[in-house]
PDB file of C-alpha atoms in Angstrom:
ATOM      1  CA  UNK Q   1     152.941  94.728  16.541  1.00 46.00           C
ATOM      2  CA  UNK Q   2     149.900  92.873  15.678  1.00 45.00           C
ATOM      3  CA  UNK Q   3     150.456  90.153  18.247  1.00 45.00           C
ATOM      4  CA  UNK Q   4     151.116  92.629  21.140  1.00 46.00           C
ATOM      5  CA  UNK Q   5     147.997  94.600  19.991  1.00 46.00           C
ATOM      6  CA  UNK Q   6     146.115  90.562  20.077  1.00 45.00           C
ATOM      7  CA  UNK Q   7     147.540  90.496  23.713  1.00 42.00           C
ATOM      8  CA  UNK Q   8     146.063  93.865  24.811  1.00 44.00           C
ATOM      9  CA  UNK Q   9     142.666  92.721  23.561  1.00 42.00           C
ATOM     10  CA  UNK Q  10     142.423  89.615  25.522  1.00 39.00           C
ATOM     11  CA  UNK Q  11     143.989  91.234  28.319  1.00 46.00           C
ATOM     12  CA  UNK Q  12     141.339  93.952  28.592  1.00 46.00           C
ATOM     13  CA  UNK Q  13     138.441  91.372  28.964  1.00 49.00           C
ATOM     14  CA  UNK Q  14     140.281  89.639  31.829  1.00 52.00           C
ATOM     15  CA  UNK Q  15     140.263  93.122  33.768  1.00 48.00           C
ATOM     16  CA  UNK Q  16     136.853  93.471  33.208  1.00 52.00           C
ATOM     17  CA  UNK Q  17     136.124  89.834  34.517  1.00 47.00           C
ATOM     18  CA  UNK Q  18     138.451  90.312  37.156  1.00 53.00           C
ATOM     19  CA  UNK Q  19     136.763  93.946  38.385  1.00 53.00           C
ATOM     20  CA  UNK Q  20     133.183  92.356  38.102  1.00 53.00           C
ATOM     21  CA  UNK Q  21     134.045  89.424  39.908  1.00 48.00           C
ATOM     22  CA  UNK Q  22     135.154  91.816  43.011  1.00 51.00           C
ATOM     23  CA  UNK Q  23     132.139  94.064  42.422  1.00 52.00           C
ATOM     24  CA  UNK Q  24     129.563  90.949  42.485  1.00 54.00           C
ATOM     25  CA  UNK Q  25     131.694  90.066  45.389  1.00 54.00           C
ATOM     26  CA  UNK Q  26     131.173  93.228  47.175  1.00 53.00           C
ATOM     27  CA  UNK Q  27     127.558  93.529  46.455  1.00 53.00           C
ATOM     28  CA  UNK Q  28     127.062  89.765  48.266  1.00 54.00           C
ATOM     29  CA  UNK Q  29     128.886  91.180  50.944  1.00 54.00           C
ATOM     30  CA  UNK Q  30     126.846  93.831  51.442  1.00 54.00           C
ATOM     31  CA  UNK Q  31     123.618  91.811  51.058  1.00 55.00           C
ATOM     32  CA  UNK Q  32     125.046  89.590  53.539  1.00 54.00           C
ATOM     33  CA  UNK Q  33     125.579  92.418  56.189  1.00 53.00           C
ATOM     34  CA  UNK Q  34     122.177  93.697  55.493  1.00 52.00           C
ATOM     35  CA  UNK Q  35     120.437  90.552  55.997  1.00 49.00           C
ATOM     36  CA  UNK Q  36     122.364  89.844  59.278  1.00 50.00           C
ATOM     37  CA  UNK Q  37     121.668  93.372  60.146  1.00 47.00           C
ATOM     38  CA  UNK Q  38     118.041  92.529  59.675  1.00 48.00           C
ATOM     39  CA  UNK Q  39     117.853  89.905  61.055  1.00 47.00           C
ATOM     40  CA  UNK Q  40     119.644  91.312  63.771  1.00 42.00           C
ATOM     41  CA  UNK Q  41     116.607  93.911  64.311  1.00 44.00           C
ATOM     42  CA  UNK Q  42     113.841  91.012  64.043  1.00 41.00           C
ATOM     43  CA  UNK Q  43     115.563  89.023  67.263  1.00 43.00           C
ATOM     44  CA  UNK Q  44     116.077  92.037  69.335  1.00 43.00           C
ATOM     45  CA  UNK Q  45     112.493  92.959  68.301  1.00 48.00           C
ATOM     46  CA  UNK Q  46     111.598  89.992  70.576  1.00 54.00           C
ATOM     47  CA  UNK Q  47     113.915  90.627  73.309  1.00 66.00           C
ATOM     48  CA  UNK Q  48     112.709  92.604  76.381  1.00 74.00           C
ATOM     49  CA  UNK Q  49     114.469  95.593  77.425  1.00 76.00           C
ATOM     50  CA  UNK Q  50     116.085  96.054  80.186  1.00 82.00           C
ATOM     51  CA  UNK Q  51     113.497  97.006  82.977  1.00 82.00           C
ATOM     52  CA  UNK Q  52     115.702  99.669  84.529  1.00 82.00           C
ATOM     53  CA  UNK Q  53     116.506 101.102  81.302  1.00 87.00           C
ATOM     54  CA  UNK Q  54     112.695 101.272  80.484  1.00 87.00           C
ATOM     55  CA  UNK Q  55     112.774 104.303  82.652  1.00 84.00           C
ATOM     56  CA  UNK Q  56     114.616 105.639  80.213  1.00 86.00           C
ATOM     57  CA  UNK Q  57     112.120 105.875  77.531  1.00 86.00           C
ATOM     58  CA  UNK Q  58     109.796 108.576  77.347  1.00 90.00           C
ATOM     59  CA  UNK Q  59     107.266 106.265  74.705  1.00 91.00           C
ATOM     60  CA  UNK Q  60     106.967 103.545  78.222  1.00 92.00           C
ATOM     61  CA  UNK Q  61     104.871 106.637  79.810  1.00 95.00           C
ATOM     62  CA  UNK Q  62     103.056 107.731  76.640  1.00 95.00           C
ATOM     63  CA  UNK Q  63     102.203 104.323  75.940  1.00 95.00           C
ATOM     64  CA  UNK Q  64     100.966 103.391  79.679  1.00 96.00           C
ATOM     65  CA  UNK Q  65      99.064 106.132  80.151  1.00 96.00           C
ATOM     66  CA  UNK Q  66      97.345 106.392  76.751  1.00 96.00           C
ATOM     67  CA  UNK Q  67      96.132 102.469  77.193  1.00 96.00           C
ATOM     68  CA  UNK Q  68      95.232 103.362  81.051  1.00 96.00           C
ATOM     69  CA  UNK Q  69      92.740 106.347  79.435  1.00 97.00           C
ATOM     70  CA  UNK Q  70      91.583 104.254  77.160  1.00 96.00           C
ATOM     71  CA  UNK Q  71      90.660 101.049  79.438  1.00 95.00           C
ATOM     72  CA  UNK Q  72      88.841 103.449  81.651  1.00 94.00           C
ATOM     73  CA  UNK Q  73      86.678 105.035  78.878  1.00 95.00           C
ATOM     74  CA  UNK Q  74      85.997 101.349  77.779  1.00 93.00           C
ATOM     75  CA  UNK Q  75      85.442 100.294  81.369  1.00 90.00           C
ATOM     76  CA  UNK Q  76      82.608 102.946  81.841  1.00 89.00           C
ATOM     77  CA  UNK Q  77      81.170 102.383  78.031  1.00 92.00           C
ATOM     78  CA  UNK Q  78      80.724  98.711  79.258  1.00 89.00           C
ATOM     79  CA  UNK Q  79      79.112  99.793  82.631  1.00 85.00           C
ATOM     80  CA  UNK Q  80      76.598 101.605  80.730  1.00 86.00           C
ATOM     81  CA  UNK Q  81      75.565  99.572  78.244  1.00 88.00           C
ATOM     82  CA  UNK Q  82      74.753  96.590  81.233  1.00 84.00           C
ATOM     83  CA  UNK Q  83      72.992  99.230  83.358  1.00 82.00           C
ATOM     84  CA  UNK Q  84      71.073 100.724  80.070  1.00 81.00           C
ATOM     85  CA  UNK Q  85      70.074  96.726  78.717  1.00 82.00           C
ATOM     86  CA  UNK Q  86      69.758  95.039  81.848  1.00 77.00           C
ATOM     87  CA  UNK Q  87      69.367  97.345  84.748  1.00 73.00           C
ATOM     88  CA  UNK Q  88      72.766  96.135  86.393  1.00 66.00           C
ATOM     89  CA  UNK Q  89      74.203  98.737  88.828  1.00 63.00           C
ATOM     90  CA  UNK Q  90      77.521  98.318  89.561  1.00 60.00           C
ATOM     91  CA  UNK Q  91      78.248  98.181  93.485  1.00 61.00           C
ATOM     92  CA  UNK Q  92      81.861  97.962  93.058  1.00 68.00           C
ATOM     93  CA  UNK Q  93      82.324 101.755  94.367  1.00 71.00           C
ATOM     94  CA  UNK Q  94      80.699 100.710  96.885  1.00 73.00           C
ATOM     95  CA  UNK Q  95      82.356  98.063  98.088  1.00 77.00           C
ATOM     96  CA  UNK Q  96      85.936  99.964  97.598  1.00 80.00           C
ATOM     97  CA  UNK Q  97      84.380 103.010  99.355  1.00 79.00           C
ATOM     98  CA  UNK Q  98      83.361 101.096 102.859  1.00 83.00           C
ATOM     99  CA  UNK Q  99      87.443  99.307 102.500  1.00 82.00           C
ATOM    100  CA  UNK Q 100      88.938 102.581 102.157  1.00 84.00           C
ATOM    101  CA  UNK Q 101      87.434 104.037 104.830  1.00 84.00           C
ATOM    102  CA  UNK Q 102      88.370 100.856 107.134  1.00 86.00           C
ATOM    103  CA  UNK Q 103      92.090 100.374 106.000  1.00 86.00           C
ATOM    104  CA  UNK Q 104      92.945 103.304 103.352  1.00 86.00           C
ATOM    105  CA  UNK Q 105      96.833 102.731 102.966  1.00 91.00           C
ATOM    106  CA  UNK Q 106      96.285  99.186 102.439  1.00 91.00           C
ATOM    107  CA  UNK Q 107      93.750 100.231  99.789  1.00 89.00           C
ATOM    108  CA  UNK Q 108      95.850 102.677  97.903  1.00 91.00           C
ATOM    109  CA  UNK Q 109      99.111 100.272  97.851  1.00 93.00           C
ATOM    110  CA  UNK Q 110      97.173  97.430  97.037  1.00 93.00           C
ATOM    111  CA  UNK Q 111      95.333  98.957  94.290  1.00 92.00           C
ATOM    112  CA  UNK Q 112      97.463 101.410  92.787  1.00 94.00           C
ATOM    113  CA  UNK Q 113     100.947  99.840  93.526  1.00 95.00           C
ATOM    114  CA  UNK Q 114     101.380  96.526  94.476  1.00 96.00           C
ATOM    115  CA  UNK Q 115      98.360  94.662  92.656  1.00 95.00           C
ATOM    116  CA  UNK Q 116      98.924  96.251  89.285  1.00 96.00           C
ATOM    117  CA  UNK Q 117     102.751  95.668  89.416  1.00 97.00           C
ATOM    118  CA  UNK Q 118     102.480  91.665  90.847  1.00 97.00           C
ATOM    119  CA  UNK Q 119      99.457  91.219  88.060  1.00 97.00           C
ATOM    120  CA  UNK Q 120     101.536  92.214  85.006  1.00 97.00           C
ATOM    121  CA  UNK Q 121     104.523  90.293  85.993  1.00 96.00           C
ATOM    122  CA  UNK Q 122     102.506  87.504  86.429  1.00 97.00           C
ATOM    123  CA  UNK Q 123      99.828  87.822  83.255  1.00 97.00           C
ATOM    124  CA  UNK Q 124     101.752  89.671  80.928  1.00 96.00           C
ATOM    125  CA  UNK Q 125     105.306  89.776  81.659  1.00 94.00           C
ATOM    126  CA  UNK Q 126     105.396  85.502  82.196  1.00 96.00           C
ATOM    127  CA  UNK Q 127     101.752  84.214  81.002  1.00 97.00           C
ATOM    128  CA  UNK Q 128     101.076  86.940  77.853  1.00 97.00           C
ATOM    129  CA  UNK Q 129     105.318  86.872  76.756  1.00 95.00           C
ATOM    130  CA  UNK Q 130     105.748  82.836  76.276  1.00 96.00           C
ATOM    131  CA  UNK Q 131     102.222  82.239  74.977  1.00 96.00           C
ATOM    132  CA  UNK Q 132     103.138  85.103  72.147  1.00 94.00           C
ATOM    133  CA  UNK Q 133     106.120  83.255  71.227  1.00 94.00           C
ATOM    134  CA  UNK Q 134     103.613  80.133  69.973  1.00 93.00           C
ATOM    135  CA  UNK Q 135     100.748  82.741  68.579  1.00 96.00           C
ATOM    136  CA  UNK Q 136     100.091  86.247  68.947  1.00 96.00           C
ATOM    137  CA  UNK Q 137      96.875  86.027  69.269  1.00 96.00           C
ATOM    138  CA  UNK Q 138      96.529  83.149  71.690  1.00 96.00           C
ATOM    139  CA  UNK Q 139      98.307  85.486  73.595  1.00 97.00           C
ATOM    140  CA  UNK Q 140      96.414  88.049  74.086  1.00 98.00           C
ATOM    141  CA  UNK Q 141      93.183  85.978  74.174  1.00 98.00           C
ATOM    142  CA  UNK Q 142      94.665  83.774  76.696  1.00 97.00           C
ATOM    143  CA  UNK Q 143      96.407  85.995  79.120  1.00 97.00           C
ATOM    144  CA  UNK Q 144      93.304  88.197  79.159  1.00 97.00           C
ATOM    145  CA  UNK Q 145      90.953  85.065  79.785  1.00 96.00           C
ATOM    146  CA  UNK Q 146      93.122  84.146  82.292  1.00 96.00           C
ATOM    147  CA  UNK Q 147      93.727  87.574  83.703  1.00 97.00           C
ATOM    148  CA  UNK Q 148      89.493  88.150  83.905  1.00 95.00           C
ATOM    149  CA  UNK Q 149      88.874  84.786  86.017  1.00 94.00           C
ATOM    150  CA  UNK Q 150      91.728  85.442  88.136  1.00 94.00           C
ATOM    151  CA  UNK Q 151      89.422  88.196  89.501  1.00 90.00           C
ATOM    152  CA  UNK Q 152      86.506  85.486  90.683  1.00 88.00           C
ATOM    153  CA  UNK Q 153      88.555  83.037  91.740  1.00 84.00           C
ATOM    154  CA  UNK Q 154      89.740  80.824  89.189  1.00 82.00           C
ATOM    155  CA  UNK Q 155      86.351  79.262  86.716  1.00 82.00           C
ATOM    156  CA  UNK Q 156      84.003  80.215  89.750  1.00 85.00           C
ATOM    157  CA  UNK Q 157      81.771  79.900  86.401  1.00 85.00           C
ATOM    158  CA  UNK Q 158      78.797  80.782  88.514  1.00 86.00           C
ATOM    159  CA  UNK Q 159      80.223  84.086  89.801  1.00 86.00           C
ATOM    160  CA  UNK Q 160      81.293  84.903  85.956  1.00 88.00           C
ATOM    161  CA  UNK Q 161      77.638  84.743  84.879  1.00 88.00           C
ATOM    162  CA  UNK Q 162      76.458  86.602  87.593  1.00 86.00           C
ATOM    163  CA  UNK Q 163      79.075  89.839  87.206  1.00 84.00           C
ATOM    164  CA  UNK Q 164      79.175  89.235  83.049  1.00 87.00           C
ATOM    165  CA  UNK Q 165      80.286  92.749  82.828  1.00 87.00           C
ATOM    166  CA  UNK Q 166      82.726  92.930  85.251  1.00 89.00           C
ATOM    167  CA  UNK Q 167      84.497  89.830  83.146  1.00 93.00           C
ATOM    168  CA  UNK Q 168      84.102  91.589  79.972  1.00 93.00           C
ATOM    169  CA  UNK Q 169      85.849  95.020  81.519  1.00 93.00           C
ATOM    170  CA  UNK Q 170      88.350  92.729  83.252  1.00 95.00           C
ATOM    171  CA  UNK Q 171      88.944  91.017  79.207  1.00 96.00           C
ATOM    172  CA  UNK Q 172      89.141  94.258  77.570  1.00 95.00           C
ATOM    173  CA  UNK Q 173      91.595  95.925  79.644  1.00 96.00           C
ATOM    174  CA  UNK Q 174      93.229  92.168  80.112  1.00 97.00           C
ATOM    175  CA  UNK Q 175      94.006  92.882  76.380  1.00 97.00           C
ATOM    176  CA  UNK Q 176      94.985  96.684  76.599  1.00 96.00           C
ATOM    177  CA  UNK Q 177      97.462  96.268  78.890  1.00 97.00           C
ATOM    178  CA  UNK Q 178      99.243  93.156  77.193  1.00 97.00           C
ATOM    179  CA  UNK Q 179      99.031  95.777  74.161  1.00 97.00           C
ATOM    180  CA  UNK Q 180     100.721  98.286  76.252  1.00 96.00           C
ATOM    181  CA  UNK Q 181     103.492  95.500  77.017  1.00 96.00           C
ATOM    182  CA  UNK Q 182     103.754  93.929  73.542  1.00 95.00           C
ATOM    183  CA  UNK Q 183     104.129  97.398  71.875  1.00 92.00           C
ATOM    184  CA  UNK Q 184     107.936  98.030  73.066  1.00 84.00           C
ATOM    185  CA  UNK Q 185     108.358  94.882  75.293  1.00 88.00           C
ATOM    186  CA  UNK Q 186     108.180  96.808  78.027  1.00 91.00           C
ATOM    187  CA  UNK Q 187     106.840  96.069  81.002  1.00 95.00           C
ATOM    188  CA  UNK Q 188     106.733  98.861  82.765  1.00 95.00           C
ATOM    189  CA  UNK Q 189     104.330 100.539  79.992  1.00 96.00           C
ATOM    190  CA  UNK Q 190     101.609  97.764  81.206  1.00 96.00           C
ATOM    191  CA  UNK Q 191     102.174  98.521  84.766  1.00 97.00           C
ATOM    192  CA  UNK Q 192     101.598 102.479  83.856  1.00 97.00           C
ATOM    193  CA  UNK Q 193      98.234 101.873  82.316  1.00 97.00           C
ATOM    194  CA  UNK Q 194      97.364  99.267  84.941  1.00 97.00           C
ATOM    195  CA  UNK Q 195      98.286 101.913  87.501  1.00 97.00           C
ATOM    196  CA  UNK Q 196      96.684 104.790  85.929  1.00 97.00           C
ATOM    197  CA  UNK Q 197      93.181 102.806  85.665  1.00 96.00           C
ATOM    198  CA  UNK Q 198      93.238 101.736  89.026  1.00 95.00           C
ATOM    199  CA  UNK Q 199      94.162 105.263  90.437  1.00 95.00           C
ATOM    200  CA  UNK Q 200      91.689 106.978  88.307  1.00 94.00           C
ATOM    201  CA  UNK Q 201      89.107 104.683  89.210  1.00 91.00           C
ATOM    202  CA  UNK Q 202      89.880 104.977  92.918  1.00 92.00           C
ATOM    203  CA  UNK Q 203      89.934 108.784  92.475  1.00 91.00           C
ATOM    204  CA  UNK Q 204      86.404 108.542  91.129  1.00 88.00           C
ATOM    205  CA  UNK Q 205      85.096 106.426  93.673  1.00 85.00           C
ATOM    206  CA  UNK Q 206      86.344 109.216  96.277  1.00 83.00           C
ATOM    207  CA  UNK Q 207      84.621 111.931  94.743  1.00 83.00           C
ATOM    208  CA  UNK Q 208      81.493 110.722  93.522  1.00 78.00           C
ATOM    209  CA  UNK Q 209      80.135 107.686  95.828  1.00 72.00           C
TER     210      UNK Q 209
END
């Protein structure tokens, strides 16, 4: 009796090893499918969507739209301030005014549709997307550098310091609309806001010059 009892005591420890073993087991398992899972999640954070699926998403038009408001109320803040410290007055209503009137289809496309949509492939969908894969940061500062003197002809230096706050606008929204890209990944956000601030603007110029 006393030896089978001596039996049932060491056998009862083994179970215990044995069912902790496959519990310690199971809990790496699970960390492991977690951390995959996360990891998952952090690639396809990086990954672009799909850009006919991006129609999909009702956040792509929230997004656009909020950073096309927002680039035009910082647009016209930077107007002002030039115009209030150093007398500038901005003849770029002007200047679309007298080309609308001459060719206004080729206007409309060019600045609504077809300039905003080749732009952000070029600046943010190519330039903006591999130089945030090295740094964030050098990113945005880049892309929107580059995406400012594209508008004066590549380092025409001399027309930069002449129109200094038409390159700052050109910066500023240079970075809203790589934030509008780099929120979801979505291109078609940055081609919203780019499209709403040109339209708006154009709409402005029709009513009030």
């Amino acid at each position: 009796m006393n030896q089978n009892n001596n039996f049932e005591l060491i056998e009862v420890p083994n179970s215990n090893i044995d069912d902790n073993v496959t519990s310690n087991n199971s809990n790496n398992n699970n960390n492991n499918n977690n951390s995959n899972k996360n990891n998952s999640n952090k690639n396809n954070s990086n990954k672009n969507i799909n850009f006919i699926k991006q129609f999909k998403y009702k956040n792509v038009y929230i997004t656009g739209f909020l950073c096309g408001i927002i680039a035009l109320f910082l647009n016209t803040i930077v107007v002002y301030i030039f115009s209030y410290l150093f007398n500038n007055s901005d003849d770029d209503g002007e200047t679309i005014k007298m080309s609308l009137k001459k060719s206004p289809i080729t206007i409309i496309t060019g600045l609504c549709i077809v300039g905003p949509v080749i732009e952000e492939l070029i600046f943010r969908r190519f330039i903006f997307y591999f130089l945030s894969k090295w740094n964030l940061i050098a990113g945005y500062l880049i892309s929107s550098f580059l995406f400012s003197n594209y508008h004066f002809g590549f380092f025409n230096f001399s027309a930069i310091i002449n129109n200094l706050n038409r390159f700052i606008i050109y910066f500023i929204i240079g970075i809203l609309f790589a934030y509008a890209y780099d929120r979801d990944r979505c291109i078609l956000s940055s081609m919203i806001a780019h499209i709403t601030h040109n339209s708006i603007i154009l709409l402005l110029v029709v009513v009030l010059y």
